[in-house]
Amino acid sequence: MKKQLCLLLAAMLAAGSLFSCSSGGAENGDGAEAEQTPGGSAVTDASTPAPETEPETEEHLPAPAVEDMNGAVLTIMNMTPSAFNWANTLIFASEMNGEILNDALYSREQKVEDLYNCSLEELETANSSGGDLTRAVKAGDHTCDTCMVFDAGVSGILTQGVLLSWNNLDIDLSMPWWDSAATEQYNFYGIQAAVSGAFSLYNYSTRHCYVFNSDMLENVAAGTDLYNEVREGTWTDDRLYALGALGVSDLNGDGTMDKDNDVWGIVSSVTRHYSAMLAGAGVKYIDRDEDGVLNFAIPGNEYALNVVSKLVQLNVGNDIYTNGTSPSDIGGGAESPIFYDGRALFIAAYVGEASRMREIEFNIGILPPPKFDETQDRYYSLVEGGAQSVLPKTLAGDDLRKAAILLNAFAYYSYLESVPAYIEQVLMTKVARNEDSSEMLRIVFDSSFYDLGTGIWSSDTKNQFTANIFAPKSDNVASLCARVGKVINKQLERFTKSVMEMEGE
């Protein structure tokens, strides 16, 4: 069974203070570009009996082969809830307690341990950017088999030269219990630097969505069926803003909209709202060219420039968006109480935030971020502020096979048990309150969209656009691109060199 190993790292490493109390940003010296928001036993040898195979599930997914691992221990370094309080950090549960998600976590963990004759352990860390892993590897200590790292910290830890490529593990990452969008995003020039497996809920809880007050919607636009609009592909940026305008009301009649007294159409932080909408249009700050080379993707991209310009224009002159509309307040935070008080029609939110709205008094619905226009063929839900799984360079020998077998099995049974518990039971029944919103959540989770410019290089791309374009409602994109482009390109070059050095490790 899982052993709580937090604080033991301090005794195992001699390199001074091990833990740093981080509120989600990078620890000094770790090299991450974060923003404030978020040794195992040997496997069996050739004498091991032929693998058994679990029967296929009702989803007709081929189950991984079951092997007797002779008591092998798989250790996952995972962040404490306090170190990453905007996401769901749960991977393990210590016992059954009758709570749906907790019991599903416990059940699938015990199933893997029993089937594979192994132990799954959690090594807790208060460092979100991989600093503890970095120090352990540099000290030559193999303290874990994989580590959860804040997506904005992946570049910092990778450039420290302490990671092993996932190419070294025999795992089929195309299976649905591995997030294919994350696999694609964190594969650099054929080298798999990080992945997202279903054993972690980080990237489920940090997907963007829009929550709406369905009671208010009926009052201002009776008969509107937003769910059907999503199905028909007519849920667009223009539609969001048109409906948002209907929700605006200067309740005290003083001619000035304020957050404490009036009713708003859309509330959010600047960062959350524009990140959701830009990604919803399929636009990335950092992308790859036809040769797979990373590049700053806004300059010279006519579609991307048109999207940015349109988003700025939509917000000029509209009293439908509050909090963080000035550069000094881009982080937001005051928008949630407005929505919770029933004084906003829409709020841009993480799914994890939506899951905490169970106590509000009015009815709500959940939608994916809107399309840019009706010609767009699909919806995109940005995943940002979560965490990816990385491998320490100290993972070697028989531990490579052990990690491959057990991580794959853990992700598989999580996909069947704990992920449905999180999505369908906790969110859909307790939050969404109706089958339509449940369907919308399925769309959100089937629409993963990753952008390295909202993760690894968020401070140099997303945050620059937030502070200089979206918050001041400025359309001077060319000037900003020229100013930050040189910095971005140099960083991409350095990063590429570090990635290539992982090859063959």
PDB file of C-alpha atoms in Angstrom, residues 70 150-151 184 269 293 295 389:
ATOM      1  CA  ASN A  70       7.472  -9.646  -7.391  1.00  0.00           C
ATOM      2  CA  PHE A 150       3.990  22.304 -13.331  1.00  0.00           C
ATOM      3  CA  ASP A 151       3.684  22.740 -17.087  1.00  0.00           C
ATOM      4  CA  GLU A 184       2.028  15.687 -29.202  1.00  0.00           C
ATOM      5  CA  SER A 269      -9.633  37.715 -15.225  1.00  0.00           C
ATOM      6  CA  VAL A 293      10.614  23.340 -35.505  1.00  0.00           C
ATOM      7  CA  ASN A 295       8.487  29.038 -33.456  1.00  0.00           C
ATOM      8  CA  SER A 389       4.818  13.621 -15.856  1.00  0.00           C
TER       9      SER A 389
END
